[in-house]
PDB file of C-alpha atoms in Angstrom:
ATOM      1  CA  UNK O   1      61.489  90.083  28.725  1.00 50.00           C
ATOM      2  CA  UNK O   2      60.777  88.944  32.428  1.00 64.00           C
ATOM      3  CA  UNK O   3      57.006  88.663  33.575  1.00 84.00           C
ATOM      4  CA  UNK O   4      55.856  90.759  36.272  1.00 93.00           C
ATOM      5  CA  UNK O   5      57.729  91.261  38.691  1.00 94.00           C
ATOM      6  CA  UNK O   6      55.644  94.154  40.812  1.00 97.00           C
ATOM      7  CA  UNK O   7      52.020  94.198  41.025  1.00 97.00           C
ATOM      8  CA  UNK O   8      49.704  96.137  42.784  1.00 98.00           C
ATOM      9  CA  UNK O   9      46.395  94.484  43.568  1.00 97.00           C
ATOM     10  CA  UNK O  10      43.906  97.085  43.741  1.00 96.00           C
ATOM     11  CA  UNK O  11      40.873  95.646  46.535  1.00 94.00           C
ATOM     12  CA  UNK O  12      37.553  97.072  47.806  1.00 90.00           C
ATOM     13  CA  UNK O  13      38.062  94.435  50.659  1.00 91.00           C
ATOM     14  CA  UNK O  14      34.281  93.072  49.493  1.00 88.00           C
ATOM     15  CA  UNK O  15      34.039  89.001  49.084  1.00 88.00           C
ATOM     16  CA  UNK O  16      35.402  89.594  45.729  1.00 89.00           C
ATOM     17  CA  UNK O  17      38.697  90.552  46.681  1.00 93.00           C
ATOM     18  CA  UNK O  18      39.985  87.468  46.729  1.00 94.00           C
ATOM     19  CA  UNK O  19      38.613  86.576  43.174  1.00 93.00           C
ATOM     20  CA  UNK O  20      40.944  89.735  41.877  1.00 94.00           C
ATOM     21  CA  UNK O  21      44.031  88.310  44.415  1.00 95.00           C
ATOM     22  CA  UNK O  22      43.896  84.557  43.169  1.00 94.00           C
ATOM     23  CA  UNK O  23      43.923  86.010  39.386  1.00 93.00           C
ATOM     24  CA  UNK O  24      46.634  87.898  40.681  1.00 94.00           C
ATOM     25  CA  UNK O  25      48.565  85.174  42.194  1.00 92.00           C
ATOM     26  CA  UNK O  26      47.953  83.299  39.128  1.00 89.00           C
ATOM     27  CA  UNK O  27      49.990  85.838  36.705  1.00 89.00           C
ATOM     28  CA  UNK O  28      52.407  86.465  39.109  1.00 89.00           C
ATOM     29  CA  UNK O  29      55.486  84.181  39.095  1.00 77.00           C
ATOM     30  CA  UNK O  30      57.076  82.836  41.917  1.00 80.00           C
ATOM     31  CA  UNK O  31      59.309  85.683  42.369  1.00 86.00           C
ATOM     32  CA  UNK O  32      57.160  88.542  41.901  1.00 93.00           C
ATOM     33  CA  UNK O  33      56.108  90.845  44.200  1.00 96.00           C
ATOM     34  CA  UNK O  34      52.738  91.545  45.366  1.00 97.00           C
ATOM     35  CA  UNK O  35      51.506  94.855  46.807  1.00 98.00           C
ATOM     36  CA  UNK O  36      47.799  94.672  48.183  1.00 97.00           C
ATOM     37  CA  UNK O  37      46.369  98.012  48.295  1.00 97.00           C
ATOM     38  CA  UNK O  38      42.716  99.388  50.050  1.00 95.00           C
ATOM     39  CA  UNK O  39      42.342 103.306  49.536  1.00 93.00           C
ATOM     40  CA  UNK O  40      40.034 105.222  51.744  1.00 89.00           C
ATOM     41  CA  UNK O  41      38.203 107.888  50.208  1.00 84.00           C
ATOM     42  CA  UNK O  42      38.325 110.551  53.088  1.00 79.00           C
ATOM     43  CA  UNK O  43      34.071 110.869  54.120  1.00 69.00           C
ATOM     44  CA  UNK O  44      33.616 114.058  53.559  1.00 65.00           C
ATOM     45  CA  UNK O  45      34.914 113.749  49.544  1.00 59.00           C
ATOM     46  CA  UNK O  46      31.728 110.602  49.685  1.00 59.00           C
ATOM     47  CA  UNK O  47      28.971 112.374  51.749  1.00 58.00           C
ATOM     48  CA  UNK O  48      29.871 116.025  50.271  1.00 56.00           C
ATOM     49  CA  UNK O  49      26.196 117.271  49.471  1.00 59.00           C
ATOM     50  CA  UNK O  50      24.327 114.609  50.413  1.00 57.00           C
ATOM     51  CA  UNK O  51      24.216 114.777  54.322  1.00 56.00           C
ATOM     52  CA  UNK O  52      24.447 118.429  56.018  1.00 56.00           C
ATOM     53  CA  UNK O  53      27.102 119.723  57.425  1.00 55.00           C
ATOM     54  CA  UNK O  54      25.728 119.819  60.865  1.00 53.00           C
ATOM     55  CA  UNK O  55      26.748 119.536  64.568  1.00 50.00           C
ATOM     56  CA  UNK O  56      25.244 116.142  64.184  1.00 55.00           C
ATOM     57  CA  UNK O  57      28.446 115.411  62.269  1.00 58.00           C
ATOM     58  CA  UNK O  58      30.861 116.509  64.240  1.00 62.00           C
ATOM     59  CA  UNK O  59      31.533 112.755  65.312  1.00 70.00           C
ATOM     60  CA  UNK O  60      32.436 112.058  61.183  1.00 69.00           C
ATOM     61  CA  UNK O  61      36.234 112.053  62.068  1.00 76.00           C
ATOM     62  CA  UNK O  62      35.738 109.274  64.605  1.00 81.00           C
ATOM     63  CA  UNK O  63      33.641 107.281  63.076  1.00 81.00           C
ATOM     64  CA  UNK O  64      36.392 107.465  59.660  1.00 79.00           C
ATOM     65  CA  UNK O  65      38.900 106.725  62.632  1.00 82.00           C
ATOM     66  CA  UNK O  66      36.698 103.293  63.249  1.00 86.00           C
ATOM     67  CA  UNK O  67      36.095 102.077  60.153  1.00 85.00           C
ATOM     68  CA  UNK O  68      39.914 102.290  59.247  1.00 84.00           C
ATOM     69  CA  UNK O  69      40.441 100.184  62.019  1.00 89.00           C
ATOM     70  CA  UNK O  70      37.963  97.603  60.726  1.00 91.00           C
ATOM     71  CA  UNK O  71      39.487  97.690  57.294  1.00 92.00           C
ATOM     72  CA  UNK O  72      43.041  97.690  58.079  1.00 93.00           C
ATOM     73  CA  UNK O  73      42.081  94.454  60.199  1.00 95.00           C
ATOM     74  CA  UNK O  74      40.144  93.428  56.811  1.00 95.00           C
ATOM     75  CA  UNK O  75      43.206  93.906  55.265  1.00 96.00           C
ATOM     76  CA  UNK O  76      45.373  91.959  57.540  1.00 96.00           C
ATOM     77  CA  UNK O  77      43.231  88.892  56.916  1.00 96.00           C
ATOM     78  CA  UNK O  78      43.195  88.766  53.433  1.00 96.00           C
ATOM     79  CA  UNK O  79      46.909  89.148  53.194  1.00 97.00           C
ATOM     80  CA  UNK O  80      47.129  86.365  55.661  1.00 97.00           C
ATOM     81  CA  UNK O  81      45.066  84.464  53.393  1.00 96.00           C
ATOM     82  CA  UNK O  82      47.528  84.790  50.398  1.00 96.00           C
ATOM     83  CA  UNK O  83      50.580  84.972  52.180  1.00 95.00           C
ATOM     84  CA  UNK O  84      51.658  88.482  51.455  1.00 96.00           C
ATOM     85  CA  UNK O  85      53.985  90.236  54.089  1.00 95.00           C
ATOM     86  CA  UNK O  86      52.437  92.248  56.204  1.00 95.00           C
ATOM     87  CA  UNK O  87      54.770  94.995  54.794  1.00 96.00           C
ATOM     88  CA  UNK O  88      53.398  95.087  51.247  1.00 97.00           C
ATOM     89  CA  UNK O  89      50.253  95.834  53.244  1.00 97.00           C
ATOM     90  CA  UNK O  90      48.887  99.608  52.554  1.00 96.00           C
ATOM     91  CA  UNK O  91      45.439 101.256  53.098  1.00 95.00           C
ATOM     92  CA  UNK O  92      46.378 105.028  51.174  1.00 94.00           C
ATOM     93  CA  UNK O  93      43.582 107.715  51.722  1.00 92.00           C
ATOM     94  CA  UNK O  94      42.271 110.224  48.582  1.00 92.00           C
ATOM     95  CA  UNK O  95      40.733 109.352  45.547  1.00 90.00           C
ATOM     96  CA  UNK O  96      41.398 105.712  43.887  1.00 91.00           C
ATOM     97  CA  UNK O  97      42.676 106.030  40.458  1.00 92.00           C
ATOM     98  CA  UNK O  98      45.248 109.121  41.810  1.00 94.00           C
ATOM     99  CA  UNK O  99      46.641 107.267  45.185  1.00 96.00           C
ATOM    100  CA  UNK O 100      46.831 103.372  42.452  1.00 96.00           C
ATOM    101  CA  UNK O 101      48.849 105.271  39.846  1.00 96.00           C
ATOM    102  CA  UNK O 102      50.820 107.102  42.353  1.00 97.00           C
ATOM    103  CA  UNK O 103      51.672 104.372  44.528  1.00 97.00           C
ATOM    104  CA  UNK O 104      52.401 102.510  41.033  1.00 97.00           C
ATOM    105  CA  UNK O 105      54.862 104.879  39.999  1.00 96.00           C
ATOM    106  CA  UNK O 106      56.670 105.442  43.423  1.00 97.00           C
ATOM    107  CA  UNK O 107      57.403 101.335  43.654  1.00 97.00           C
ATOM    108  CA  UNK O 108      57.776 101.162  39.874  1.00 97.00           C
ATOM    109  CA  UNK O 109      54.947  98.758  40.150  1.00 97.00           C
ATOM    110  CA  UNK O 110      54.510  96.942  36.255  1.00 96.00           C
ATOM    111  CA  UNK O 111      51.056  95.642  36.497  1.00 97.00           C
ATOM    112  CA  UNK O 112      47.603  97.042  38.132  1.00 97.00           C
ATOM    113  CA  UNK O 113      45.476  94.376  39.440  1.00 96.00           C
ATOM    114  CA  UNK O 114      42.109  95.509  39.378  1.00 94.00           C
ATOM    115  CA  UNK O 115      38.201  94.317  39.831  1.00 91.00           C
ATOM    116  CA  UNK O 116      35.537  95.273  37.523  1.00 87.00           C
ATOM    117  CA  UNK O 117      31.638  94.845  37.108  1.00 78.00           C
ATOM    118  CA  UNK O 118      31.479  95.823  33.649  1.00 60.00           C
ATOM    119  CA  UNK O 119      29.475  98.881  33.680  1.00 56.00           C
ATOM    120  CA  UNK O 120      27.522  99.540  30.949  1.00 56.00           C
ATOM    121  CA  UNK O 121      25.045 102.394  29.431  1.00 56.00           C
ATOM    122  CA  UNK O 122      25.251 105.446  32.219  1.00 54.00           C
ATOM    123  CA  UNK O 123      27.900 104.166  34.241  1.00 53.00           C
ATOM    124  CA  UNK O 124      30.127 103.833  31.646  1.00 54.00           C
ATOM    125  CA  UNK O 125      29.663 107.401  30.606  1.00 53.00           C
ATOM    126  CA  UNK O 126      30.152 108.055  34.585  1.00 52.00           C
ATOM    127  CA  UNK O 127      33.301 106.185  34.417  1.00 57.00           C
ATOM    128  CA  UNK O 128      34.302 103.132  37.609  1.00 75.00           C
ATOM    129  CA  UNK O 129      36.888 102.816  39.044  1.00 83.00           C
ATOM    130  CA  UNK O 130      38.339 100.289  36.764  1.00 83.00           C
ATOM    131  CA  UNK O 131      38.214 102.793  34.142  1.00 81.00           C
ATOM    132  CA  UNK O 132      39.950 105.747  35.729  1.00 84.00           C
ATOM    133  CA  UNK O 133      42.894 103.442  36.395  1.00 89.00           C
ATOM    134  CA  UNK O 134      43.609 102.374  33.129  1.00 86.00           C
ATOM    135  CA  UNK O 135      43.476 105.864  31.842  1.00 82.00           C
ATOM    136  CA  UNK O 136      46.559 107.742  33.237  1.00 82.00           C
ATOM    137  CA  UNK O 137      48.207 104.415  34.098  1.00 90.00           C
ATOM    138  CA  UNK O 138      51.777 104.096  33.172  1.00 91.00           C
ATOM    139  CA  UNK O 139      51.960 100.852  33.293  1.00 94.00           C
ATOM    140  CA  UNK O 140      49.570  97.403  32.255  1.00 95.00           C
ATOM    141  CA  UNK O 141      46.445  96.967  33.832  1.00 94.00           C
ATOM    142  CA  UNK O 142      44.477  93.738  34.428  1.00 95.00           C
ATOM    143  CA  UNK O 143      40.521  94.105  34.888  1.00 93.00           C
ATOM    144  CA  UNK O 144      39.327  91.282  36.079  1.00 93.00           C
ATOM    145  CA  UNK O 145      35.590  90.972  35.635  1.00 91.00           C
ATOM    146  CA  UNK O 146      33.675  89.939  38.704  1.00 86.00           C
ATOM    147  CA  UNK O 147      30.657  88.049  38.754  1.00 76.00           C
ATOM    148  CA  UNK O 148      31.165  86.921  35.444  1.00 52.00           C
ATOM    149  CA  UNK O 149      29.852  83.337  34.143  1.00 44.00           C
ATOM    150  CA  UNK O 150      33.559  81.931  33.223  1.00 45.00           C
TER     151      UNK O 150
ATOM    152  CA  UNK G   1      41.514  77.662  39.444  1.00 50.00           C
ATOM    153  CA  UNK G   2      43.905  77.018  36.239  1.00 64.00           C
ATOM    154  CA  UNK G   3      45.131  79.757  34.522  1.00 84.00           C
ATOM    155  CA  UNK G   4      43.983  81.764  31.718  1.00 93.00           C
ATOM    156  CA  UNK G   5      43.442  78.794  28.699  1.00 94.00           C
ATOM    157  CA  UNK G   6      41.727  81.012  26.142  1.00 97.00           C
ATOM    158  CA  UNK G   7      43.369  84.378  25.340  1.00 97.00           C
ATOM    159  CA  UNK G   8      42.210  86.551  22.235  1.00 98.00           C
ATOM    160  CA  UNK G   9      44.881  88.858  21.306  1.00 97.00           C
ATOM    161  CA  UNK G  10      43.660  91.954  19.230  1.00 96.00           C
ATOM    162  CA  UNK G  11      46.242  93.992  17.537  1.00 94.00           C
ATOM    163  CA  UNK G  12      46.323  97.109  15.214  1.00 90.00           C
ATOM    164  CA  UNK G  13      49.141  94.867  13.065  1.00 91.00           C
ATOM    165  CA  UNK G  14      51.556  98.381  13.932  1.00 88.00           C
ATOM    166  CA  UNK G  15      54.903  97.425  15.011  1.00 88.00           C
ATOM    167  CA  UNK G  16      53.859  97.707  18.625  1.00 89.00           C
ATOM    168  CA  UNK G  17      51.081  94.539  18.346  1.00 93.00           C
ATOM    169  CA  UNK G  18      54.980  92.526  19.158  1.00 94.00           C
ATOM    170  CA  UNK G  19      55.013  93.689  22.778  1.00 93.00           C
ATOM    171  CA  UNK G  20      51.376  93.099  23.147  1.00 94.00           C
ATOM    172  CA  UNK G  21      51.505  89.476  21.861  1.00 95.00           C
ATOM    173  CA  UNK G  22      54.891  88.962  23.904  1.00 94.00           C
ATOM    174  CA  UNK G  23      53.083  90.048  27.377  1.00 93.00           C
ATOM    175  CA  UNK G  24      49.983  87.883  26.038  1.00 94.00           C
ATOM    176  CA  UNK G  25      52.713  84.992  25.620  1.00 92.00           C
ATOM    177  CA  UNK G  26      54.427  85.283  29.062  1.00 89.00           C
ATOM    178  CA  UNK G  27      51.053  85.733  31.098  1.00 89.00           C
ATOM    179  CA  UNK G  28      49.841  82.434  28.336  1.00 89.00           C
ATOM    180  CA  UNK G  29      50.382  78.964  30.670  1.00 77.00           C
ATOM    181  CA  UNK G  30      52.453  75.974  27.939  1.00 80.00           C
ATOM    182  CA  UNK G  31      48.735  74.761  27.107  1.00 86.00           C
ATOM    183  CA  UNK G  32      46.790  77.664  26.717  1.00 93.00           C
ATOM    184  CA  UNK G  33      45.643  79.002  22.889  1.00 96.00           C
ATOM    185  CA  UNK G  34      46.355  82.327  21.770  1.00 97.00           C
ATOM    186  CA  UNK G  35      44.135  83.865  19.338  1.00 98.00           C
ATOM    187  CA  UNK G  36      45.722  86.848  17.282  1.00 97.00           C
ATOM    188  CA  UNK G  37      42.932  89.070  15.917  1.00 97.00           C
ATOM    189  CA  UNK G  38      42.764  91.995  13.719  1.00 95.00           C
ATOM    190  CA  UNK G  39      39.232  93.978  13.341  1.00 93.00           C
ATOM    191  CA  UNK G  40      38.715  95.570   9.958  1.00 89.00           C
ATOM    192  CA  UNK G  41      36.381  98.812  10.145  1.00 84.00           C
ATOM    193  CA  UNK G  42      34.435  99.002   6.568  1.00 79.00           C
ATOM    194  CA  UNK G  43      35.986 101.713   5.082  1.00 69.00           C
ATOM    195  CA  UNK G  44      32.668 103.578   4.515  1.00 65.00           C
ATOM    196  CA  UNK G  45      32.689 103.538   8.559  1.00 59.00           C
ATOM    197  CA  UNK G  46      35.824 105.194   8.806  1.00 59.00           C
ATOM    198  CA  UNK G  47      35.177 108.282   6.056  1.00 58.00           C
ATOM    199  CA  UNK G  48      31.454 108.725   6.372  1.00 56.00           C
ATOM    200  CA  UNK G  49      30.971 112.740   6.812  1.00 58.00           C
ATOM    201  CA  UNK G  50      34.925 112.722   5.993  1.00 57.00           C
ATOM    202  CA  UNK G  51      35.029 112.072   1.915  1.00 56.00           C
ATOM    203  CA  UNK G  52      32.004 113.125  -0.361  1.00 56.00           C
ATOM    204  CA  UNK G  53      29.797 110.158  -1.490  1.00 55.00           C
ATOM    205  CA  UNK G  54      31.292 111.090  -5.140  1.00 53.00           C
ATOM    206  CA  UNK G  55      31.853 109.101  -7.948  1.00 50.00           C
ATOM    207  CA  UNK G  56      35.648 109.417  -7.360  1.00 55.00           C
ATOM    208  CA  UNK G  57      35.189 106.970  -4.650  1.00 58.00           C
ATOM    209  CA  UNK G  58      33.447 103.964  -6.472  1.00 62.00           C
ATOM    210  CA  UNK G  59      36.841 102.068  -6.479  1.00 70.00           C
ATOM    211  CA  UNK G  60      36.897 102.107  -2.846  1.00 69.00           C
ATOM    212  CA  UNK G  61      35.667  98.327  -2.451  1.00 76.00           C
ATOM    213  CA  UNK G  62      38.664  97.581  -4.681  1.00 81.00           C
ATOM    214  CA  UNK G  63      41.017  99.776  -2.217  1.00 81.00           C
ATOM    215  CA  UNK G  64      39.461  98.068   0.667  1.00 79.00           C
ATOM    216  CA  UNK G  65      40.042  94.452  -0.774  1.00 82.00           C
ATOM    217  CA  UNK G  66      43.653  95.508  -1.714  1.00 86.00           C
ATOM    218  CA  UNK G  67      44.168  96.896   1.785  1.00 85.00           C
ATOM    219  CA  UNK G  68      42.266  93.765   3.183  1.00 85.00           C
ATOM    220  CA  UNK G  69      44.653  91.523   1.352  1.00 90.00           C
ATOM    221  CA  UNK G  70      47.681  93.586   2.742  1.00 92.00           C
ATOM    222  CA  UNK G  71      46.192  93.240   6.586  1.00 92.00           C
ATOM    223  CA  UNK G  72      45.842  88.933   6.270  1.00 93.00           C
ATOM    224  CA  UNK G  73      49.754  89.248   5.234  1.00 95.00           C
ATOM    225  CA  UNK G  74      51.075  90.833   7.918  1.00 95.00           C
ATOM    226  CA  UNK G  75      48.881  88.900  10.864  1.00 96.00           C
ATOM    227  CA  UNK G  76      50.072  85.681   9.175  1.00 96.00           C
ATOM    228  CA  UNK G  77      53.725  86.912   9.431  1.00 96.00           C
ATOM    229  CA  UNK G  78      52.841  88.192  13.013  1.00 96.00           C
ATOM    230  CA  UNK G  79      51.468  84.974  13.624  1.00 97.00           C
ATOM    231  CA  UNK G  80      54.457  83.290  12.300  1.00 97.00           C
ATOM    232  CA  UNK G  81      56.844  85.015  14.155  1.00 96.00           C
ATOM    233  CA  UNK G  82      55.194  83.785  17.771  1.00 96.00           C
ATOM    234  CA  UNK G  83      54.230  80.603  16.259  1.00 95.00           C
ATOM    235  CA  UNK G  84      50.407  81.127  16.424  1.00 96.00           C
ATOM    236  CA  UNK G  85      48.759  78.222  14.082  1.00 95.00           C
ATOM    237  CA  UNK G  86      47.014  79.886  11.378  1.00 95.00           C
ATOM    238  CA  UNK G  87      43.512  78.422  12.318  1.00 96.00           C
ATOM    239  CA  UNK G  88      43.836  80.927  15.191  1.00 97.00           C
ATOM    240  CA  UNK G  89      44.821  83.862  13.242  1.00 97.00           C
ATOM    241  CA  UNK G  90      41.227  85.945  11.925  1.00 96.00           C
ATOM    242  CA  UNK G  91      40.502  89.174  10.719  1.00 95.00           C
ATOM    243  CA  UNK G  92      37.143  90.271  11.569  1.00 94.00           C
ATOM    244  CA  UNK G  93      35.070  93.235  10.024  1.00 92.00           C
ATOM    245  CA  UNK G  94      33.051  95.567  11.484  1.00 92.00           C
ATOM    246  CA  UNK G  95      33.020  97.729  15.388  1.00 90.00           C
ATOM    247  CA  UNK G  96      36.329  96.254  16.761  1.00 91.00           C
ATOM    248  CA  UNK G  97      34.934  96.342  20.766  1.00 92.00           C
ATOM    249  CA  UNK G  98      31.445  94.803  19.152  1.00 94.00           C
ATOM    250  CA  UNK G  99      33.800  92.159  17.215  1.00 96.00           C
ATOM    251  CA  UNK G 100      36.341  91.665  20.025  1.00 96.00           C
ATOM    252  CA  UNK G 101      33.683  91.033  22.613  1.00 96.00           C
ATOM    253  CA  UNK G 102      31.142  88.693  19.711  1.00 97.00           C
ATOM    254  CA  UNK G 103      34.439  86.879  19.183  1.00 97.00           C
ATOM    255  CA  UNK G 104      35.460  86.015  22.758  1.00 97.00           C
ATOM    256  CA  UNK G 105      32.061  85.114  23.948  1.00 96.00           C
ATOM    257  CA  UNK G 106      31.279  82.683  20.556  1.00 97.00           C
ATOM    258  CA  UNK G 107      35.137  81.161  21.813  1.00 97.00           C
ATOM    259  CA  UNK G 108      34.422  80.789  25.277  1.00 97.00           C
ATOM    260  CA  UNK G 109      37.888  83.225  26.015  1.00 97.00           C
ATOM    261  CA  UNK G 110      38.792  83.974  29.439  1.00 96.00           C
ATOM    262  CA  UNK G 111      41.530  87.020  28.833  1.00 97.00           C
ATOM    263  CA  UNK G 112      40.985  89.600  26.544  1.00 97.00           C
ATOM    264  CA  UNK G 113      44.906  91.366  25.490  1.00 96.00           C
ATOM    265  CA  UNK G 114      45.026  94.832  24.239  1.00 94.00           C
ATOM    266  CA  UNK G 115      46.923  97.795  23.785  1.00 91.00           C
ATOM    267  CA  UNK G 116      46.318 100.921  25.217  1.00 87.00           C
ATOM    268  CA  UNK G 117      48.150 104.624  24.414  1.00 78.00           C
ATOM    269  CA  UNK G 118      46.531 105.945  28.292  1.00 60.00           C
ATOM    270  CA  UNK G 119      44.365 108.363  26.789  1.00 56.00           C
ATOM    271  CA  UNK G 120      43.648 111.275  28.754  1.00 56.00           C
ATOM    272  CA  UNK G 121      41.846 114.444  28.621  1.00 56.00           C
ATOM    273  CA  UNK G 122      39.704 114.527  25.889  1.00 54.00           C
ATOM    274  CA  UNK G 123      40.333 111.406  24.562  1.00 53.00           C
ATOM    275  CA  UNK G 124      39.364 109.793  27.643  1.00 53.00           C
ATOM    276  CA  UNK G 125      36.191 111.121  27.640  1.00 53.00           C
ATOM    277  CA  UNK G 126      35.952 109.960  23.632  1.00 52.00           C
ATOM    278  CA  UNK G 127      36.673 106.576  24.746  1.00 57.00           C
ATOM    279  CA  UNK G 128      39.693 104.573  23.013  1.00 75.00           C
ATOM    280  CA  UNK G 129      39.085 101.372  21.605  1.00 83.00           C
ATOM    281  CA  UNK G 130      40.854  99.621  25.519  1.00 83.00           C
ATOM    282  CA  UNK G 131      38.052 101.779  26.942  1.00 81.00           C
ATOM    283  CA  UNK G 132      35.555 100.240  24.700  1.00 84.00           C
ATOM    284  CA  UNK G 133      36.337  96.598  24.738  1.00 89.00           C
ATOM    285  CA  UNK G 134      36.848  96.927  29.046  1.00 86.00           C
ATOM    286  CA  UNK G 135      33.185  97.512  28.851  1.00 82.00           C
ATOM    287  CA  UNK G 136      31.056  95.395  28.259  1.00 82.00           C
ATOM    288  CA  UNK G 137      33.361  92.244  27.985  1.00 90.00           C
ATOM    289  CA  UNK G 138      32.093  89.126  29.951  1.00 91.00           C
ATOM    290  CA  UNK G 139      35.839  88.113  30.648  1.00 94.00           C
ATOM    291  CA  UNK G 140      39.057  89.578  32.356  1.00 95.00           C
ATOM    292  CA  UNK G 141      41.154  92.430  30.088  1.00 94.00           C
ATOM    293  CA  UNK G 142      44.744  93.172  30.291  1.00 95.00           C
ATOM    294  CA  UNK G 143      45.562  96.266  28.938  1.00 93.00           C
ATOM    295  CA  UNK G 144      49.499  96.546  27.881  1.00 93.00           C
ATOM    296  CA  UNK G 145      50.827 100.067  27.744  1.00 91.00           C
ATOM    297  CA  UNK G 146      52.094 100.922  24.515  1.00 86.00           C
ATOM    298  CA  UNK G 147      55.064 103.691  24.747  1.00 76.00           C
ATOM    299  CA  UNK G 148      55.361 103.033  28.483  1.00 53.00           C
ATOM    300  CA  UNK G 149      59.147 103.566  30.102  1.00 44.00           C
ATOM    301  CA  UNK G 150      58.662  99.842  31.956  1.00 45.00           C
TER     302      UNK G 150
END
């Protein structure tokens, strides 16, 4: 059995990113292929009864239109950073956990790459992120914990 | 950063704990230390609310000890098999995510190796014992899909 060959490293594009990518880089062996992946969550899924939907909005699809600019140039840093090709690049929009496992399946990806705080008491109930990948995945996942002491 | 040097490997001793402890292996660096460990629910855990408190049951500390004795010799032939010293083979009793994550902190382990099934549905939202030991554990967790086409 080979190691991992295809991984998809899962990023919020925060500090910690690169934390998840060097664990990443670490697992991976020289010839393994890394996909690093940002998904926008479309606004109005986030702000969906918590701001009104008002004419005062109307400039929601712009501002989305900016801040994917400033990610994807986020994104084009970080991948600098750890040498991945620009074409193993991808900012997906929808919800995490569906566009990780789908993009996982459609590049037979064999290991998820992902960050995690550790949520305890109500979030866990809530669920993360980290949590909704692993369940439905079809393949392994690695949480790595961030901000942990070791 | 080094690799992962301390990896606790928790298996259910079915015949699928092999491909867990092989992707535990491959992800392992030459020098890091694998330890294989099996958590033993009390039986009296497992039944309460299941089997009547009777008298019928008073041998069960003798089924459990049998059963107990049955568990140690399959870890030390798992442990045999990927050449795991037996100072790094334990079976621990109680909670398995409370023992898993007691065990890894008291050892200072930076990679936590488990199987998962990728509950869904209701399951999910009972939690699985991959669910259980992602939360709350102060280290990374790799999570090998069990049953998984790659």
């Amino acid at each position: 059995m080979a190691n991992y060959q295809k991984i998809l490293v899962a990023v919020d594009l925060s500090s910690e990113s690169k934390v998840v990518l060097r664990k990443a880089q670490l697992i991976a062996g020289s010839s393994a292929e890394i996909y690093l992946i940002y998904v926008q969550e479309p606004m109005d899924n986030v702000y969906v009864g918590i701001v009104p939907q008002s004419a005062a909005f109307s400039g929601l699809g712009d501002l989305e239109a900016q801040l994917g600019e400033e990610l994807k140039q986020k994104l084009l840093a970080l991948g600098e950073t750890f040498e991945i090709p620009a074409e193993r690049l991808h900012i997906l929009n929808g919800s995490p956990a569906h566009e990780i496992h789908r993009f996982a399946e459609e590049n037979a990806v064999q290991l998820i790459v992902i960050g995690t705080h550790g949520q305890k008491g109500l979030q866990l109930l809530l669920g993360s992120t980290a949590n909704a990948v692993l369940h439905g995945a079809a393949c392994d996942v690695l949480s790595v914990r961030i901000g942990a002491s070791r």
